[in-house]
Amino acid sequence: MAKLYVNEKKKKGYINPEIYGHFSEHLGRCIYEGLFVGEDSHIPNKNGMRTDVVEALKRLQIPVLRWPGGCFADEYHWKDGIGPKEGRKRMVNTHWGGVVEDNSFGTHEFFELCEQLGCKTYINGNVGSGTVQEMSEWVEYMTFDGVSPMAELRRRNGREEPWRVDYFGVGNENWGCGGNMTPEYYANLYRRYQTYVRHYDKAAPVKKICGGPNADDDNWTKKVLETCYAKPNPGGKNFSGFMDGLSLHYYVVPGDWEHKGSATGFDEADWYKTMHKALYMEELIKLHGAIMDQYDPDKKIGLIVDEWGDWFDVEPGTNPGFLYQQNTMRDALVAAVSLNIFNRHCDRVKMACIAQMVNVLQSVILTEDERMLLTPTYHVFHMYRGHQGAELVESSLSVEGTVGVEGYEVPALQESVSVREDGTVLVTLANLSVREACPVELMLTEKKPETVKAAILTGKMQAHNTFEEPDRVKEEEFQDVALTERGVRFTIPACSVVSLEIR
Ligand code: AHR
């Protein structure tokens, strides 16, 4: 029997909705086919965006979308993607599959997509192969309302009003595909480039994201903060400091980069290895968070985990450069534990973007021509959506022992708990054990529970949805939950994710 103690009175921090963010890159079939099919497509669409996909995404209450990359961002020249479509450059996507990029999805289309989704915008600029002028003109094009060459160009292209850019990333993975830079070199470039990311709309300053470390590279974090950290100065010129966020990228790869492992054909040892690696996210947040605390003890700068998720071998027969993989209950559990970790560290983690939204890596949606399916990861995001904008509260689990295989032991259960404005307590709980169900006694501190609404996602470890059977794994009502004097009692099945809304 596990005991889950919840102190709903002890607030631990605001869960920024952007923790439930997504990432979409010009990679494989994410943008083209997955999100954007063009107005002339036989697939139903609104202004070129797939209606079925947009409708499904709206049910997740997507808070923010990052675009256009990824590695693609440091090769992207935004002027190629504006103006009449027939005049747009056709070119090769050198990073991803060597396919033709026709630039039919560009700046205007991105904002159209975000408008349809009702989400915030996160644009990633080009430092690796772009100039300061190019980056500063892009910001001017998107956000300036007055008289200027770029604002006029935007108007000539059919958009009178400026758009709102909520976040702007200054380069991507500049330690790797974004220019193979040293931290010292990037840090100096960052200082320079970010200067020209102007806040044209003083009421809605663009939040600037500095390119952060790869996984556990704490030297990068130290060097970059040492050079770039500047205290916000609300009355002065640099009123937002040099940065509002520092990114972190970490992927869960059960094997090595040469042989990552199959998305669907895996055994229990692979399962626990994957869970072990997913839980490592917490160590990374602590590692980089401790360095950030030295410069920014008031936690003004967010740790922005703008790429995370499982990375497996591509599906057999698909383009290796497209990174298309299936999604099983293993992905669902990785999503559940990762989101629980982000919630629990919401004092520092201000945004996280799963990689990637559709058809690439750990996607919430897969498409095949006009067909679409929701992955197990989608259902986890749906079950967790109530945490967005809620207050994290204190919780602690008392559970005996661990589960796993030698070297990859993990705690069986993992949770996070928040309270919404109306007093509803939302508990999300994952059972990482492949075999053992676990009885749970959940106890609140003061609240006398009156009702509980519960949902469950469960299945065999390799269970997944296919275009022939799209509903094999889906969120269902969880009925076997009993209200007690002080909380609720239930048994969480093996390999499951449960959400409980207690009123
Ligand atoms: O998400 C796929 C790739 O992974 C991104 O383009 C890059 O930033 C990372 O290495």
CSV table of N, CA and C in Angstrom, one decimal, residues 304-386:
chain,number,residue,atom,x,y,z
A,304,ILE,N,14.2,26.9,-19.6
A,304,ILE,CA,13.2,26.7,-20.7
A,304,ILE,C,13.6,25.3,-21.4
A,305,VAL,N,12.9,24.3,-21.0
A,305,VAL,CA,13.2,22.9,-21.5
A,305,VAL,C,12.5,22.8,-22.9
A,306,ASP,N,13.1,23.5,-23.9
A,306,ASP,CA,12.3,23.7,-25.1
A,306,ASP,C,12.5,22.5,-26.1
A,307,GLU,N,13.2,21.5,-25.7
A,307,GLU,CA,13.2,20.2,-26.5
A,307,GLU,C,13.3,19.1,-25.5
A,308,TRP,N,12.3,18.3,-25.4
A,308,TRP,CA,12.4,17.1,-24.5
A,308,TRP,C,11.6,16.0,-25.1
A,309,GLY,N,11.9,14.7,-24.8
A,309,GLY,CA,11.0,13.6,-25.2
A,309,GLY,C,11.9,12.4,-25.6
A,310,ASP,N,11.2,11.3,-26.0
A,310,ASP,CA,11.8,10.1,-26.4
A,310,ASP,C,12.3,10.2,-27.8
A,311,TRP,N,13.5,9.6,-28.0
A,311,TRP,CA,14.1,9.5,-29.4
A,311,TRP,C,14.5,8.1,-29.6
A,312,PHE,N,13.7,7.5,-30.6
A,312,PHE,CA,14.0,6.0,-30.9
A,312,PHE,C,14.4,6.0,-32.4
A,313,ASP,N,14.7,4.7,-32.8
A,313,ASP,CA,15.0,4.5,-34.3
A,313,ASP,C,13.8,4.9,-35.0
A,314,VAL,N,14.0,5.3,-36.3
A,314,VAL,CA,12.8,5.7,-37.1
A,314,VAL,C,12.0,4.4,-37.5
A,315,GLU,N,10.8,4.5,-37.8
A,315,GLU,CA,10.0,3.4,-38.2
A,315,GLU,C,10.6,2.8,-39.5
A,316,PRO,N,10.7,1.4,-39.5
A,316,PRO,CA,11.3,0.8,-40.7
A,316,PRO,C,10.6,1.3,-42.0
A,317,GLY,N,11.5,1.5,-43.0
A,317,GLY,CA,11.0,1.9,-44.3
A,317,GLY,C,10.8,3.4,-44.4
A,318,THR,N,11.0,4.2,-43.4
A,318,THR,CA,10.7,5.6,-43.5
A,318,THR,C,12.1,6.4,-43.6
A,319,ASN,N,12.0,7.6,-44.1
A,319,ASN,CA,13.2,8.4,-44.4
A,319,ASN,C,13.9,8.6,-43.0
A,320,PRO,N,15.2,8.2,-42.9
A,320,PRO,CA,15.9,8.3,-41.6
A,320,PRO,C,16.0,9.8,-41.2
A,321,GLY,N,15.9,10.7,-42.1
A,321,GLY,CA,16.0,12.1,-41.8
A,321,GLY,C,14.7,12.7,-41.3
A,322,PHE,N,13.6,11.9,-41.3
A,322,PHE,CA,12.3,12.4,-40.9
A,322,PHE,C,12.0,12.2,-39.4
A,323,LEU,N,12.7,11.3,-38.8
A,323,LEU,CA,12.6,11.1,-37.3
A,323,LEU,C,11.1,10.7,-37.0
A,324,TYR,N,10.5,9.8,-37.8
A,324,TYR,CA,9.1,9.4,-37.6
A,324,TYR,C,9.1,8.2,-36.7
A,325,GLN,N,8.5,8.2,-35.6
A,325,GLN,CA,8.4,7.0,-34.7
A,325,GLN,C,7.0,6.9,-34.1
A,326,GLN,N,6.7,5.6,-33.8
A,326,GLN,CA,5.4,5.3,-33.1
A,326,GLN,C,5.5,5.7,-31.7
A,327,ASN,N,4.4,5.5,-31.0
A,327,ASN,CA,4.3,6.1,-29.6
A,327,ASN,C,3.5,5.1,-28.8
A,328,THR,N,4.0,4.5,-27.7
A,328,THR,CA,3.4,3.5,-27.0
A,328,THR,C,3.1,4.0,-25.5
A,329,MET,N,2.6,3.0,-24.7
A,329,MET,CA,2.4,3.3,-23.3
A,329,MET,C,3.8,3.7,-22.6
A,330,ARG,N,4.9,3.3,-23.2
A,330,ARG,CA,6.2,3.7,-22.6
A,330,ARG,C,6.3,5.2,-22.8
A,331,ASP,N,5.9,5.8,-24.0
A,331,ASP,CA,6.0,7.2,-24.2
A,331,ASP,C,5.0,7.9,-23.2
A,332,ALA,N,3.9,7.3,-23.0
A,332,ALA,CA,2.9,7.9,-22.1
A,332,ALA,C,3.5,8.1,-20.7
A,333,LEU,N,4.2,7.0,-20.2
A,333,LEU,CA,4.8,7.1,-18.9
A,333,LEU,C,5.9,8.1,-18.9
A,334,VAL,N,6.7,8.2,-20.0
A,334,VAL,CA,7.8,9.2,-20.0
A,334,VAL,C,7.2,10.6,-20.0
A,335,ALA,N,6.1,10.8,-20.7
A,335,ALA,CA,5.4,12.1,-20.7
A,335,ALA,C,4.9,12.4,-19.3
A,336,ALA,N,4.3,11.4,-18.6
A,336,ALA,CA,3.7,11.6,-17.3
A,336,ALA,C,4.8,12.0,-16.3
A,337,VAL,N,5.9,11.2,-16.3
A,337,VAL,CA,6.9,11.5,-15.3
A,337,VAL,C,7.6,12.9,-15.6
A,338,SER,N,7.8,13.2,-16.8
A,338,SER,CA,8.5,14.5,-17.2
A,338,SER,C,7.6,15.6,-16.8
A,339,LEU,N,6.3,15.6,-17.1
A,339,LEU,CA,5.5,16.7,-16.7
A,339,LEU,C,5.3,16.8,-15.2
A,340,ASN,N,5.3,15.7,-14.5
A,340,ASN,CA,5.3,15.8,-13.0
A,340,ASN,C,6.6,16.5,-12.5
A,341,ILE,N,7.7,16.1,-13.2
A,341,ILE,CA,9.0,16.8,-12.7
A,341,ILE,C,8.9,18.3,-13.0
A,342,PHE,N,8.5,18.7,-14.2
A,342,PHE,CA,8.4,20.1,-14.5
A,342,PHE,C,7.5,20.8,-13.5
A,343,ASN,N,6.3,20.2,-13.2
A,343,ASN,CA,5.4,20.8,-12.2
A,343,ASN,C,6.1,21.0,-10.9
A,344,ARG,N,6.8,20.0,-10.5
A,344,ARG,CA,7.5,20.0,-9.1
A,344,ARG,C,8.6,21.1,-9.1
A,345,HIS,N,9.1,21.4,-10.3
A,345,HIS,CA,10.2,22.4,-10.3
A,345,HIS,C,9.7,23.7,-11.0
A,346,CYS,N,8.4,24.0,-10.8
A,346,CYS,CA,7.9,25.2,-11.5
A,346,CYS,C,8.4,26.5,-11.0
A,347,ASP,N,9.2,26.5,-9.9
A,347,ASP,CA,9.8,27.7,-9.5
A,347,ASP,C,10.9,28.1,-10.4
A,348,ARG,N,11.5,27.2,-11.1
A,348,ARG,CA,12.6,27.5,-12.1
A,348,ARG,C,12.2,27.2,-13.5
A,349,VAL,N,11.4,26.1,-13.7
A,349,VAL,CA,11.1,25.7,-15.1
A,349,VAL,C,9.8,26.5,-15.5
A,350,LYS,N,10.0,27.4,-16.5
A,350,LYS,CA,8.9,28.3,-16.9
A,350,LYS,C,8.3,27.9,-18.2
A,351,MET,N,9.0,27.0,-18.9
A,351,MET,CA,8.4,26.5,-20.2
A,351,MET,C,9.1,25.2,-20.5
A,352,ALA,N,8.3,24.3,-21.2
A,352,ALA,CA,8.9,23.1,-21.7
A,352,ALA,C,8.1,22.8,-23.0
A,353,CYS,N,8.9,22.4,-24.0
A,353,CYS,CA,8.2,22.1,-25.3
A,353,CYS,C,8.6,20.7,-25.7
A,354,ILE,N,7.5,19.8,-25.8
A,354,ILE,CA,7.8,18.5,-26.2
A,354,ILE,C,8.2,18.4,-27.7
A,355,ALA,N,9.1,17.5,-28.0
A,355,ALA,CA,9.6,17.4,-29.4
A,355,ALA,C,9.1,16.1,-30.0
A,356,GLN,N,8.3,16.3,-31.0
A,356,GLN,CA,7.7,17.5,-31.6
A,356,GLN,C,6.2,17.2,-31.8
A,357,MET,N,5.5,18.3,-32.2
A,357,MET,CA,4.1,18.2,-32.1
A,357,MET,C,3.4,17.1,-32.9
A,358,VAL,N,3.8,17.0,-34.2
A,358,VAL,CA,3.1,16.0,-35.1
A,358,VAL,C,4.2,15.2,-35.9
A,359,ASN,N,4.1,13.9,-35.9
A,359,ASN,CA,4.8,13.1,-36.9
A,359,ASN,C,6.3,13.1,-36.7
A,360,VAL,N,6.9,13.7,-35.6
A,360,VAL,CA,8.3,13.7,-35.4
A,360,VAL,C,8.6,13.4,-33.9
A,361,LEU,N,9.5,12.4,-33.7
A,361,LEU,CA,9.9,12.0,-32.3
A,361,LEU,C,8.6,11.7,-31.5
A,362,GLN,N,8.6,12.3,-30.2
A,362,GLN,CA,7.5,11.9,-29.3
A,362,GLN,C,6.2,12.8,-29.6
A,363,SER,N,5.5,12.5,-30.6
A,363,SER,CA,4.4,13.3,-31.0
A,363,SER,C,3.1,13.0,-30.3
A,364,VAL,N,2.3,14.0,-30.2
A,364,VAL,CA,1.0,13.8,-29.7
A,364,VAL,C,0.0,13.4,-30.8
A,365,ILE,N,0.4,13.6,-32.0
A,365,ILE,CA,-0.5,13.2,-33.1
A,365,ILE,C,0.3,12.6,-34.3
A,366,LEU,N,-0.2,11.6,-34.9
A,366,LEU,CA,0.4,11.0,-36.1
A,366,LEU,C,-0.6,11.1,-37.2
A,367,THR,N,-0.1,11.4,-38.5
A,367,THR,CA,-1.0,11.5,-39.6
A,367,THR,C,-0.5,10.6,-40.7
A,368,GLU,N,-1.4,10.2,-41.6
A,368,GLU,CA,-1.1,9.4,-42.8
A,368,GLU,C,-2.1,9.9,-43.8
A,369,ASP,N,-1.7,10.7,-44.7
A,369,ASP,CA,-2.6,11.3,-45.7
A,369,ASP,C,-3.8,12.0,-44.9
A,370,GLU,N,-5.0,11.6,-45.2
A,370,GLU,CA,-6.1,12.3,-44.5
A,370,GLU,C,-6.4,11.6,-43.1
A,371,ARG,N,-5.7,10.6,-42.8
A,371,ARG,CA,-6.0,9.9,-41.5
A,371,ARG,C,-5.2,10.5,-40.4
A,372,MET,N,-5.7,10.5,-39.2
A,372,MET,CA,-5.0,11.1,-38.0
A,372,MET,C,-5.2,10.2,-36.8
A,373,LEU,N,-4.2,10.0,-35.9
A,373,LEU,CA,-4.5,9.3,-34.7
A,373,LEU,C,-3.9,10.1,-33.5
A,374,LEU,N,-4.5,9.9,-32.4
A,374,LEU,CA,-4.0,10.5,-31.1
A,374,LEU,C,-3.1,9.5,-30.4
A,375,THR,N,-1.9,9.9,-30.0
A,375,THR,CA,-1.0,8.9,-29.4
A,375,THR,C,-1.2,8.8,-27.9
A,376,PRO,N,-0.7,7.8,-27.2
A,376,PRO,CA,-0.8,7.8,-25.8
A,376,PRO,C,-0.3,9.1,-25.1
A,377,THR,N,0.8,9.7,-25.7
A,377,THR,CA,1.3,10.9,-25.2
A,377,THR,C,0.2,12.0,-25.2
A,378,TYR,N,-0.6,12.0,-26.3
A,378,TYR,CA,-1.6,13.0,-26.4
A,378,TYR,C,-2.5,12.9,-25.2
A,379,HIS,N,-2.9,11.7,-24.8
A,379,HIS,CA,-3.9,11.5,-23.7
A,379,HIS,C,-3.3,12.0,-22.4
A,380,VAL,N,-2.0,11.8,-22.2
A,380,VAL,CA,-1.4,12.3,-21.0
A,380,VAL,C,-1.5,13.8,-20.9
A,381,PHE,N,-1.2,14.5,-22.0
A,381,PHE,CA,-1.3,16.0,-22.1
A,381,PHE,C,-2.7,16.4,-21.8
A,382,HIS,N,-3.7,15.6,-22.3
A,382,HIS,CA,-5.1,16.0,-22.0
A,382,HIS,C,-5.4,15.8,-20.5
A,383,MET,N,-4.9,14.7,-19.9
A,383,MET,CA,-5.2,14.4,-18.5
A,383,MET,C,-4.6,15.4,-17.6
A,384,TYR,N,-3.4,16.0,-18.1
A,384,TYR,CA,-2.7,16.9,-17.2
A,384,TYR,C,-3.0,18.4,-17.4
A,385,ARG,N,-3.9,18.7,-18.4
A,385,ARG,CA,-4.0,20.1,-18.8
A,385,ARG,C,-4.5,21.0,-17.7
A,386,GLY,N,-5.2,20.4,-16.7
A,386,GLY,CA,-5.7,21.2,-15.6
A,386,GLY,C,-4.6,21.8,-14.7
